[in-house]
PDB file of C-alpha atoms in Angstrom:
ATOM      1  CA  UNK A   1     -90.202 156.741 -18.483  1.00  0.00           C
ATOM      2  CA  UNK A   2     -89.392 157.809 -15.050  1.00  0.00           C
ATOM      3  CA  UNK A   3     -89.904 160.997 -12.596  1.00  0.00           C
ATOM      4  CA  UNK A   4     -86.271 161.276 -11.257  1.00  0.00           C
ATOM      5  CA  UNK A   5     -87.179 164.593  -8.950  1.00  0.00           C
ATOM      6  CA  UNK A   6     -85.675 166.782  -5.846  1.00  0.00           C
ATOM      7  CA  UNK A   7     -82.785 164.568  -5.167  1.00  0.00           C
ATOM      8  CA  UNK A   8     -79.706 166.195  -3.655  1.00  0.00           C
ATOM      9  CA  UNK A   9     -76.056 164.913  -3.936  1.00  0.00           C
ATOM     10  CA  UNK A  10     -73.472 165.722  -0.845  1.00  0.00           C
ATOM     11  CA  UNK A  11     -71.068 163.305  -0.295  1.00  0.00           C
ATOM     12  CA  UNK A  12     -68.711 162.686  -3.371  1.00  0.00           C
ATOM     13  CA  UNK A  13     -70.456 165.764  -4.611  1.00  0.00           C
ATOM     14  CA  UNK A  14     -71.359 164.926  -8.165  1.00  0.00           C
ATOM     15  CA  UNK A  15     -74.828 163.507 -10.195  1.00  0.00           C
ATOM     16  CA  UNK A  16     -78.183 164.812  -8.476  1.00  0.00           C
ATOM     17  CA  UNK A  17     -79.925 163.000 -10.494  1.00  0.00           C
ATOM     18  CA  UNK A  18     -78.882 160.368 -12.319  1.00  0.00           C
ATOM     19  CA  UNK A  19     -74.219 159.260 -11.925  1.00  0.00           C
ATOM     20  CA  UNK A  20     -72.545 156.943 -14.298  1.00  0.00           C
ATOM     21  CA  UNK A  21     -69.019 155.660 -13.813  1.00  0.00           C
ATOM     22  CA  UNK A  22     -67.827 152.789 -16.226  1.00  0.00           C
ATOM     23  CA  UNK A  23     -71.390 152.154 -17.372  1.00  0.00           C
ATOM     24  CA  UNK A  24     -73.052 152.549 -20.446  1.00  0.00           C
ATOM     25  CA  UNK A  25     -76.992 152.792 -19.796  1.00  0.00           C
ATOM     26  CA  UNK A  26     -79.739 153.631 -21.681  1.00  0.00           C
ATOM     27  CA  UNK A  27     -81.444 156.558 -20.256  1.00  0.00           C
ATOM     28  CA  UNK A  28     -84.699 157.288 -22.242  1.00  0.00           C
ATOM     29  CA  UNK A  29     -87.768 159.240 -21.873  1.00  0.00           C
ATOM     30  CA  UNK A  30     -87.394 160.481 -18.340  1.00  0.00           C
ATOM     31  CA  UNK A  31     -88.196 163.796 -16.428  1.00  0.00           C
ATOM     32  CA  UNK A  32     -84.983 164.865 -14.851  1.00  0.00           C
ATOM     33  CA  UNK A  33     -86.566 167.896 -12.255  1.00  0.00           C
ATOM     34  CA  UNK A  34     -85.254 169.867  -9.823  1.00  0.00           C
ATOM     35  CA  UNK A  35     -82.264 167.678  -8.954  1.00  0.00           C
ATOM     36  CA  UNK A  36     -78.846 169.449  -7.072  1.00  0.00           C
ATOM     37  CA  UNK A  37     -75.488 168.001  -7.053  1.00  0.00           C
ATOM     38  CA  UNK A  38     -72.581 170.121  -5.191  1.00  0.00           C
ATOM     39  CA  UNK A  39     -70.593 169.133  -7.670  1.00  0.00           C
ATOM     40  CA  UNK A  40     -70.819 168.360 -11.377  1.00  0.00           C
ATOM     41  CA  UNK A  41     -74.066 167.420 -13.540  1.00  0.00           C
ATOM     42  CA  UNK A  42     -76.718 168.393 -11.341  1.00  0.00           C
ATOM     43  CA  UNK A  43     -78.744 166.269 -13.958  1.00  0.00           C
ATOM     44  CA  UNK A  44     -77.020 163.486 -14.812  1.00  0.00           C
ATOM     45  CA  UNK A  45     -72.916 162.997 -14.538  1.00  0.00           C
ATOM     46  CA  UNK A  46     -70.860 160.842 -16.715  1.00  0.00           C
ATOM     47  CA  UNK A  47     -67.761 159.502 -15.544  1.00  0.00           C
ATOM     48  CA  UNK A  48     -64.556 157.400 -16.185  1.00  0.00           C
ATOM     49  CA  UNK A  49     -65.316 155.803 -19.501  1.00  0.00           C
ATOM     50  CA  UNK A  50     -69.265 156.231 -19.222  1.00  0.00           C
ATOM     51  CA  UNK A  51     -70.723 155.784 -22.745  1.00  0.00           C
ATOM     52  CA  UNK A  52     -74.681 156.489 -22.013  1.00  0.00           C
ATOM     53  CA  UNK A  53     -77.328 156.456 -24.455  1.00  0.00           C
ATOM     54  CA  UNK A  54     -79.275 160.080 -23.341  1.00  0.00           C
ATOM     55  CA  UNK A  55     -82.329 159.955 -25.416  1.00  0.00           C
ATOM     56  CA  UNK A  56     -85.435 162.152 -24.966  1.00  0.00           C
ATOM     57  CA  UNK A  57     -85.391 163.216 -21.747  1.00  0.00           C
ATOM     58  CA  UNK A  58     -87.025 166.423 -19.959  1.00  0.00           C
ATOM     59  CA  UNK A  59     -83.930 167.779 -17.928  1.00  0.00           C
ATOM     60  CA  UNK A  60     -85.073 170.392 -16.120  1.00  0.00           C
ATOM     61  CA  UNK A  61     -84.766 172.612 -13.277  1.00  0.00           C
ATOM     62  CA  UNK A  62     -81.587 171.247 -11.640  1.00  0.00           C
ATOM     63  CA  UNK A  63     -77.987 172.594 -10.357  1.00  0.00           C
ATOM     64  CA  UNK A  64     -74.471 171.577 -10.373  1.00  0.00           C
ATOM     65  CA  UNK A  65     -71.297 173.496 -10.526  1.00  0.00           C
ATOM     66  CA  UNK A  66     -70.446 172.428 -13.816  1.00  0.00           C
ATOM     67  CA  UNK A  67     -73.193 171.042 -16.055  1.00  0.00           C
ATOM     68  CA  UNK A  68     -76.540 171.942 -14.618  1.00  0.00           C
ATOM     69  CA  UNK A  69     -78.156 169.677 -17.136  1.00  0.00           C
ATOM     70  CA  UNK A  70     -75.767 166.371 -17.954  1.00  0.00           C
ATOM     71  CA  UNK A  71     -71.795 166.717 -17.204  1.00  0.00           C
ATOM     72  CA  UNK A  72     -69.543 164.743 -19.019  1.00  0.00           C
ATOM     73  CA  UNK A  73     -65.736 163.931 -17.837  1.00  0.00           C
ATOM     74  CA  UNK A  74     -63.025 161.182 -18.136  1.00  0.00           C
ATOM     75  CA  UNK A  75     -63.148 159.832 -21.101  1.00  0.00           C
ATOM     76  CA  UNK A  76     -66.899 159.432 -20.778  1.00  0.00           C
ATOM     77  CA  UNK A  77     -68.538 159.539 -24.362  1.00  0.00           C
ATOM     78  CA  UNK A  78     -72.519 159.754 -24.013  1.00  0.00           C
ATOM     79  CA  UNK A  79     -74.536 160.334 -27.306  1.00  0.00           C
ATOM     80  CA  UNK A  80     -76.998 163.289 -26.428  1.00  0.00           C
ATOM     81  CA  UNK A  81     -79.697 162.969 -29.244  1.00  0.00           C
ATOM     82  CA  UNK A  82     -83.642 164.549 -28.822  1.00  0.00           C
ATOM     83  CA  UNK A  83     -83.340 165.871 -25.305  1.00  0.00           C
ATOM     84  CA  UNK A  84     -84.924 168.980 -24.040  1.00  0.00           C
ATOM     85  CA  UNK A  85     -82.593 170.788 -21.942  1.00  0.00           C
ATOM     86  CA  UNK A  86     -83.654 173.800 -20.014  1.00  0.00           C
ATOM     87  CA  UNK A  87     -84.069 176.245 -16.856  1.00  0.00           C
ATOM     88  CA  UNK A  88     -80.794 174.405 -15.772  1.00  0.00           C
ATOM     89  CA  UNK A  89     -78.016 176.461 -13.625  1.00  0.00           C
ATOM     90  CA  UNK A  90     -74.512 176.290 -12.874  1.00  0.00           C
ATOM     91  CA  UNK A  91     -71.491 177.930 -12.909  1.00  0.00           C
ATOM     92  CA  UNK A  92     -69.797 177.528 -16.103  1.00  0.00           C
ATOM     93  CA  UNK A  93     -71.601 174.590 -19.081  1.00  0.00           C
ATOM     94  CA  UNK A  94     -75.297 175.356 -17.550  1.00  0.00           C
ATOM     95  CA  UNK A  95     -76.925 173.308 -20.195  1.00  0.00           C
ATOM     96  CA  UNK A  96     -73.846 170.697 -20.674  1.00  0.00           C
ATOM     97  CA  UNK A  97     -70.169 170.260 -19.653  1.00  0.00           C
ATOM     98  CA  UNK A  98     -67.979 168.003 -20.979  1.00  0.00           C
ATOM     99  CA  UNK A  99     -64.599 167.719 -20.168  1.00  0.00           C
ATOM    100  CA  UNK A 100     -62.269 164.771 -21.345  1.00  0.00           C
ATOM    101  CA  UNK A 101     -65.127 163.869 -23.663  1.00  0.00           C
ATOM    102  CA  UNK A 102     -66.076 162.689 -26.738  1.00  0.00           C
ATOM    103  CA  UNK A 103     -69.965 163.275 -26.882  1.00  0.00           C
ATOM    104  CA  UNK A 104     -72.225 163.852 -29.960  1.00  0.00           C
ATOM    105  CA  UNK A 105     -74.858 166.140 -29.254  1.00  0.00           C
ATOM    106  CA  UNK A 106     -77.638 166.083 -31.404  1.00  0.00           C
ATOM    107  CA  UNK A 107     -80.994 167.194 -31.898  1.00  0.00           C
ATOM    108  CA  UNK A 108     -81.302 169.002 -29.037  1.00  0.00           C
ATOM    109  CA  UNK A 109     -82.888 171.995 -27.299  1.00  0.00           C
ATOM    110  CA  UNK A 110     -80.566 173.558 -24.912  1.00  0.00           C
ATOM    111  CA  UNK A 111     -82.523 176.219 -24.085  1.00  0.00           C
ATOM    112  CA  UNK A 112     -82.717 179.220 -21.192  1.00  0.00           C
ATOM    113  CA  UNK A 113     -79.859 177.957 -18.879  1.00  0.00           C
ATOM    114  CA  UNK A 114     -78.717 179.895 -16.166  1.00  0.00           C
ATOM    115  CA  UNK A 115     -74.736 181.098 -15.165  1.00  0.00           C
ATOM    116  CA  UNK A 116     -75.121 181.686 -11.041  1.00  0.00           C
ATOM    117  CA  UNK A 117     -72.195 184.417 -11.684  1.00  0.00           C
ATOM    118  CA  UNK A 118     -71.079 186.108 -14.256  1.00  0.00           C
ATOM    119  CA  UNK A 119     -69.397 184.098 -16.539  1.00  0.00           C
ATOM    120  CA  UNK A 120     -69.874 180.673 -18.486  1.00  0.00           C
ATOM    121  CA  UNK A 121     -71.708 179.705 -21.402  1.00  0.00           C
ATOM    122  CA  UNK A 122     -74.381 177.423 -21.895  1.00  0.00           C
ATOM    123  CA  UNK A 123     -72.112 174.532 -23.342  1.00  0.00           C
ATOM    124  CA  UNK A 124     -68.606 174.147 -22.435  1.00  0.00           C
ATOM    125  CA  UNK A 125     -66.145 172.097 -24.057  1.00  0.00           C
ATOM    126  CA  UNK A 126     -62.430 172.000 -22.460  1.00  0.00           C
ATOM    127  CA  UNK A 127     -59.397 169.154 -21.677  1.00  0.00           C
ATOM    128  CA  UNK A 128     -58.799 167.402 -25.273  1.00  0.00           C
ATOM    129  CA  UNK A 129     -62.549 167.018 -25.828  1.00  0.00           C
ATOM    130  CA  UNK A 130     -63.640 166.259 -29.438  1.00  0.00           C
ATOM    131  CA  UNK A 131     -67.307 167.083 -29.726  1.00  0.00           C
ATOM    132  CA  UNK A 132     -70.311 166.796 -32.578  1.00  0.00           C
ATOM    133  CA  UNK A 133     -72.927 169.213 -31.882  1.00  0.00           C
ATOM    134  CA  UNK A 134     -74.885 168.785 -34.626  1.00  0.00           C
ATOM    135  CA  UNK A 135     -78.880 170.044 -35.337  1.00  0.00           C
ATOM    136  CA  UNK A 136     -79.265 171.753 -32.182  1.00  0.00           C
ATOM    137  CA  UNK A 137     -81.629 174.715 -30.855  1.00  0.00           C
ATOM    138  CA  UNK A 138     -78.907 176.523 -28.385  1.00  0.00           C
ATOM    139  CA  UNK A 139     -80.574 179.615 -27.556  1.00  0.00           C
ATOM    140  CA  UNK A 140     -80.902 182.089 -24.674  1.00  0.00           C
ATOM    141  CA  UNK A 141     -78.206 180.679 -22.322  1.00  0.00           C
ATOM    142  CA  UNK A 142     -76.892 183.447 -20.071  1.00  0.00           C
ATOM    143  CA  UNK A 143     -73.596 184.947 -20.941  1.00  0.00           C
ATOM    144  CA  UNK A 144     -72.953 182.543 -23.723  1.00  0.00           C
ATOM    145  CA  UNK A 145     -73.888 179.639 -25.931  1.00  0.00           C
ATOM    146  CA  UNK A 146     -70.400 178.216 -25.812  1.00  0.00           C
ATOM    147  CA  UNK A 147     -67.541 178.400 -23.587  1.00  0.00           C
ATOM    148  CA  UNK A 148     -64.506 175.887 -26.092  1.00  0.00           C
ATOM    149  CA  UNK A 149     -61.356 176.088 -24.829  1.00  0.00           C
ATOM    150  CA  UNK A 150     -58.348 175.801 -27.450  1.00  0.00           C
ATOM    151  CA  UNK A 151     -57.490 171.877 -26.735  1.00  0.00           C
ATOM    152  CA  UNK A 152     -61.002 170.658 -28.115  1.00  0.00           C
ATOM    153  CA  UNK A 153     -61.600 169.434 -31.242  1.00  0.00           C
ATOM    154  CA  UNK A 154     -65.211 170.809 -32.124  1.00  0.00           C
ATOM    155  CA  UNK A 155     -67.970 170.652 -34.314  1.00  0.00           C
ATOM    156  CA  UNK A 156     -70.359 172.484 -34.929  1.00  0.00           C
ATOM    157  CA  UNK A 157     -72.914 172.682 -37.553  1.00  0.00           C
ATOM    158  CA  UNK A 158     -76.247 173.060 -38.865  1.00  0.00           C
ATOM    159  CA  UNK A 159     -77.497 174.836 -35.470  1.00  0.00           C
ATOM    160  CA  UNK A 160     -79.832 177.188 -34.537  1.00  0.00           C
ATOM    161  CA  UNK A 161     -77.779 179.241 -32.497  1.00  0.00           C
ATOM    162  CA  UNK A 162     -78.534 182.892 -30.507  1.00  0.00           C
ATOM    163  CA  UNK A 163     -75.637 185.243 -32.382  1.00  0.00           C
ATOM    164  CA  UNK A 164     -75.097 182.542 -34.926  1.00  0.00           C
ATOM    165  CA  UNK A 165     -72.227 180.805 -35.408  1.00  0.00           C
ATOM    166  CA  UNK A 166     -69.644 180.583 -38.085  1.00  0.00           C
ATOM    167  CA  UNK A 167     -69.206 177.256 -39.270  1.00  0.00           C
ATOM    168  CA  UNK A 168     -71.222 175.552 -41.810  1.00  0.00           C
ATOM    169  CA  UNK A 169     -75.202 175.390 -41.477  1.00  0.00           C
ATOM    170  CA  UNK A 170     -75.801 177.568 -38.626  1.00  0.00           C
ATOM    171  CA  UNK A 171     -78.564 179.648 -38.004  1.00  0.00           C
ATOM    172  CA  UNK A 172     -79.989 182.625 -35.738  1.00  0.00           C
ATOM    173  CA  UNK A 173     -83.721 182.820 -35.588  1.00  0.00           C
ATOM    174  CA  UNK A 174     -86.471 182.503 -32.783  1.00  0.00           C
ATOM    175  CA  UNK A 175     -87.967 178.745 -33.532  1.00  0.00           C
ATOM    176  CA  UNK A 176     -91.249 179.631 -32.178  1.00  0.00           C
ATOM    177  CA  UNK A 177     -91.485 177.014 -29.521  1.00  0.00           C
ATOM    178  CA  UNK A 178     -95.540 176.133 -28.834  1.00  0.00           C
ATOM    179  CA  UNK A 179     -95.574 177.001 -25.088  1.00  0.00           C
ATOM    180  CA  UNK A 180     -91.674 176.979 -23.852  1.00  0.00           C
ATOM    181  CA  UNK A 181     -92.944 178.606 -20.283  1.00  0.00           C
ATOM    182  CA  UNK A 182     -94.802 174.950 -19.486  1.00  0.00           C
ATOM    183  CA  UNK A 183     -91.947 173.232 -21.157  1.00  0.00           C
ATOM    184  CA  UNK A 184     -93.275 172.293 -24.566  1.00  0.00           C
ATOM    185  CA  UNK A 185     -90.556 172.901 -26.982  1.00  0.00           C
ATOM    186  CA  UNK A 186     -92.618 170.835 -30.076  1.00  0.00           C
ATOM    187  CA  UNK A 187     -92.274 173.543 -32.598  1.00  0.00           C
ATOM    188  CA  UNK A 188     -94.956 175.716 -34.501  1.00  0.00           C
ATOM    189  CA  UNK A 189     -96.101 174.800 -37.907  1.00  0.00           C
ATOM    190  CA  UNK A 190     -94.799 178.408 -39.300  1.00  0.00           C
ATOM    191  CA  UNK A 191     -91.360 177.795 -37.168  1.00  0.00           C
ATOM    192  CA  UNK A 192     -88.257 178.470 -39.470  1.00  0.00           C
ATOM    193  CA  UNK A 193     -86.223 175.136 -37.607  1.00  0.00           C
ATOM    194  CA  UNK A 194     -89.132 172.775 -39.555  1.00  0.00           C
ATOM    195  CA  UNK A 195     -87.180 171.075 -42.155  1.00  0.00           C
ATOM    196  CA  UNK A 196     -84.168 173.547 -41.718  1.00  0.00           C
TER     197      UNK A 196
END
């Protein structure tokens, strides 16, 4: 239940907001705002055998090379579950990187995050990663909704998913967010994600 807001990360240039390395905390029911890392996870960053619980958190707003939202690398294995992920920007995984990783993503919105060039995808998934991403809203990411290198083992199903996606469960419709330019995501009665 915390404001973690407008930090910036310089030296050892990775988590603006929030770094983990060998830890395992439970991060719940924070805002995560306007936080910059030169570096990875301009959110949050996972590191060397971080297992975090990430559990309905506003990440919003911030900036990191890779993984403007929540970056995940060596060996780190967070469970992403009911997080609302948006407005985030980076250069490649603007929502979420994870590298070396063996998250499960679920639940989430990973909504309207921003590539600073020309390239990327809203999630990116590279070096041996083996990834759930399971019951998801990824929509409106620049470029891309996924960046997967060939090394990963990746799944990904029952998703509502800009362009769609081919593997089981996946869908591509507007959810009809109630007001998703002040940041509430809860969806509309009439939305086609209720009970989907």
């Amino acid at each position: 239940n915390n404001l973690i807001r407008n930090n910036t990360k310089i030296n050892y240039p990775r988590g603006g907001g929030i770094a983990c390395e060998g830890s395992s905390p439970l991060i719940l029911n924070n805002k995560i705002l306007d936080n910059m890392a030169y570096g990875d996870g301009g959110g949050i960053f996972c590191y060397r055998n971080s297992n975090p619980i990430i559990y309905g958190n506003l990440i919003c707003n911030n900036y990191g090379s890779e993984g403007g939202g929540i970056s995940c690398i060596y060996n780190s294995s967070p469970f992403i579950s009911n997080n609302i992920i948006v407005k985030n920007e980076a250069l490649d995984g603007f929502g979420i990187n994870c590298e070396n990783s063996k998250s499960i993503i679920i639940n989430n919105v990973i909504f309207n995050n921003k590539g600073i060039y020309q390239r990327g995808a809203g999630l990116k998934v590279s070096d041996n990663s083996n990834i759930v991403i399971l019951n998801n809203i990824i929509r409106d990411n620049d470029q891309n909704q996924f960046n997967i290198s060939e090394d990963n083992i990746v799944e990904i199903i029952y998703n509502n998913v800009t362009g769609g996606w081919q593997d089981s469960g996946n869908i591509n419709v507007y959810p009809l967010f109630v007001d998703p330019e002040n940041n509430d995501f809860h969806l509309l009665l009439n939305s086609p994600c209720v009970d989907a």
